[in-house]
Amino acid sequence: MKMKNKFLSTISALSVVATTCPLNASAQKDQSMETKIDALMAKMSLEEKVGQMAEMAIDIIGSWQGDEFVVDESKLQKVIDQYKVGSILNAPGKGLTAKNWYKVISTIQKHSMKTMGIPCVYGLDQNHGTTYTLGGTIFPQNINMAASFNRDLVRKAAKVTAYETRAANCPWTYSPTVDLSRDPRWPRVWENYGEDCYLSSEMCRAAVEGFQGTNKNHIDGQHIAVSLKHYLGYGVPRTGKDRTPAYIPDFELREKHLAPFKAGVEAGALSVMVNSASVNGIPMHINKHYLTDVLKNELGFDGVIVTDWADINNLYTREMVATDKKEAIVKAINAGIDMAMEPYDLEFCTLLKEAVNEGKVPMSRIDDAVRRILRMKFRLGLFDAPNTMMKNYPKFGAKEHAQLSEDAAVETQVLLKNADNVLPLKKGLKILVTGPNANTMRPLDGGWTYTWQGDADNYAQDKNTIFEAMQQRFGKDNVMYEPGVTYNMKGKYWEENNPEIEKVVQAAAQVDIILACVGENSYCETPGNLNDLALSDNQRNLVKALSKTGKKIVLILNEGRPRIIADIEPLASAVVNMLIPGEHGADALARLLAGDDNFSARMPYTYPRYSAALTTYDYRASEESGTMEGAYDYNALIDVQWPFGYGKSYTTFSYSDLKVNKTDFGLNDDITVTVDVTNTGDCEGKVSVLVFSRDQHASIVPEVRRLRAFTKINLKPGETKTVTQTIKARDLAFVGTDGMWHLEKGKFMLQIEDKIAWINCTQDYKWQ
């Protein structure tokens, strides 16, 4: 929800204090809908209200019978009829067909409507496409979509996912994931839109619009509700491991980590899921300041705040901030939690009811939570149409959706190195495809694909691996396969079988060029934790052995986070970072390597060179220092493998005539930046034009650069386009240690590639 800014008082000729407040929350509500909610709540018992606040896993109401998941009517009756549960979630171990989903969810709805006259809201982790509905469209993971720097691509993919999810009778997804991935050790880097808060905010906004449409009060049958996750500060745990504590200055939490959630709220997001871990010593599930004061009151969020998986239990079993489950429930609900994801424990309903009767949770808090839940169900149209029929969705799994996914994969793979223009590959070359990622679908799709950990090999047999896609594009006689290193598919994601590197070396004698496909197997959440950021010894030894053959190596990185490759990168003539491009990603790679399409993606995160030298592109100026003279040799120069925003193309671009519409500006000004971009190469290409800023001097140590705008254009050889982008002056501000926003008098540098312009803020401003 957008906020108004109103100047309160002029402190001096050089200082202005302003305040911001949310629009009246009711201004964007449908008043007739609110009246219906009032009438319904007046009839509801405490048991019914508490039940609406509970969410249970599908496993508690049924079981697999052959290839079909079947609801057990007696179990469902207990959950719905007795405990009045208002939401069910998740896939039962693996994805279902659309037909099976309809049977399951419609059976739940029948019971829910008959018992209470209130529909259930079902939720799935459709995190990068229709991941839990068999036959649906799988898209590249979010980290890839960020690499595209293309908002429209994100919007289109989300729209297709919403359509296909609703085709299977599900109205709610726990997506998009918008944590800032600012620690490469973290196993959930690939689920998010990278390390930058502006890029993440823009992609979040586009995703919400694609999933939900543009009218949050009336979401039609081709769209679904989103759940922004994981609020707040999840992506930078001190240990680098999943669900472990983070320690983030409040000014950085507010300025950077809050930004994507703010953008999602402004776009109309109907729900928000909470960070499983603690931040600055307080579990986010009981952080009333950030849940209620900031999210609900300051940002005007009128949707549902839902816990992550069993996280209320963690408050007393892991975080140790409650003595038992009842106390954990009381603290969480009073802090602002509206719905508890309690996958298998119906005791939540009993304990919350007791807490209300004992006066530990006020009825006003229960009513607020239930109102939000009912509002989401009304907005989704579930009261009028509890179910959607697949016959009304003829484009489910359509070829055009698959084509969009493949085209997205083309636009989201990053060319990092291309010495001597070894790429695109010349026709007729004999190619060896090797490495553990060469002939498996799992690392192409990643986690949250058919199953939690991404067991794509058992479900995507009709899709191409890298080896298969290369054979199709370059001819079976020209492409051979010898893995050398393989994953233990029955073990941990990092486990590998005994290497057979000598076989690959022998095979290399028969070819002209080698495609070494390395990286990570699929993983998700905590099982993806690691202790060593370096690529495995086996894989690096494979590349080292191949380098001694004298054949050129194209290194294909297929990984969920940047694994250290500093010792083998110099051995490769070319490097492509596929990231996790989805099940059409190999076909897209083959198109790119053949030169049928051009690379246009940029790095969405900083790729580290060393395990003990981890940083982000927006580091503070004082983190970069030269070698000191004398007895002490403090070498703190920033040294990375590839920086945020880096990406090469088969063509070249030049930039000229950078202009700004004003050199002096105030708080409410818009700064228009124009630059001429020319394709100086001999092939067509897309390029993302990124605008960075630098505050030259500030009252807290300024950062060396911040992304402020981006747009993507297509240029034919020799073509020039003038690119115009606008930056709001207030977006150049930072949050100070006082929790206020500051835009301070002085010079700012704006930069596009090698072109620079200077602008000047004429006075100091401060606002809430």
Short mmCIF file of C-alpha atoms in Angstrom, two decimals, residues 36 61 64 98 126 132 149 152 185 212 229 261 298 344 380 383 414 416 443 559 575 649-650 666 672 684 713 742 764:
data_model
loop_
_atom_site.label_atom_id
_atom_site.label_comp_id
_atom_site.label_asym_id
_atom_site.label_seq_id
_atom_site.Cartn_x
_atom_site.Cartn_y
_atom_site.Cartn_z
CA LYS A 36 -20.49 -9.61 4.79
CA ILE A 61 -6.70 -36.27 6.11
CA TRP A 64 -1.96 -42.73 -1.17
CA ALA A 98 -4.86 -31.88 -11.76
CA GLN A 126 4.20 -23.45 -6.56
CA TYR A 132 3.14 -29.75 -7.55
CA PHE A 149 16.44 -8.17 -15.26
CA ASP A 152 7.62 -8.61 -17.82
CA ARG A 185 26.52 -20.21 1.96
CA GLN A 212 -3.04 -12.07 -8.37
CA LYS A 229 8.08 -15.04 2.25
CA PHE A 261 7.87 -6.95 1.23
CA GLU A 298 2.88 1.20 9.17
CA TYR A 344 -0.10 -32.46 12.19
CA LEU A 380 -10.57 -15.08 -3.86
CA PHE A 383 -17.66 -18.18 -1.00
CA VAL A 414 24.67 -15.83 -17.77
CA LEU A 416 30.63 -15.11 -17.73
CA PRO A 443 19.91 -30.00 -10.89
CA GLU A 559 24.14 -24.66 -9.14
CA VAL A 575 32.03 -20.14 -18.57
CA SER A 649 27.01 -11.21 -24.84
CA TYR A 650 27.92 -12.38 -28.32
CA GLY A 666 15.15 18.30 -3.63
CA THR A 672 15.38 11.60 -15.33
CA GLU A 684 21.31 -8.82 -32.46
CA ILE A 713 16.13 -3.31 -24.57
CA HIS A 742 17.78 10.61 5.57
CA ASP A 764 19.02 17.87 4.29
#
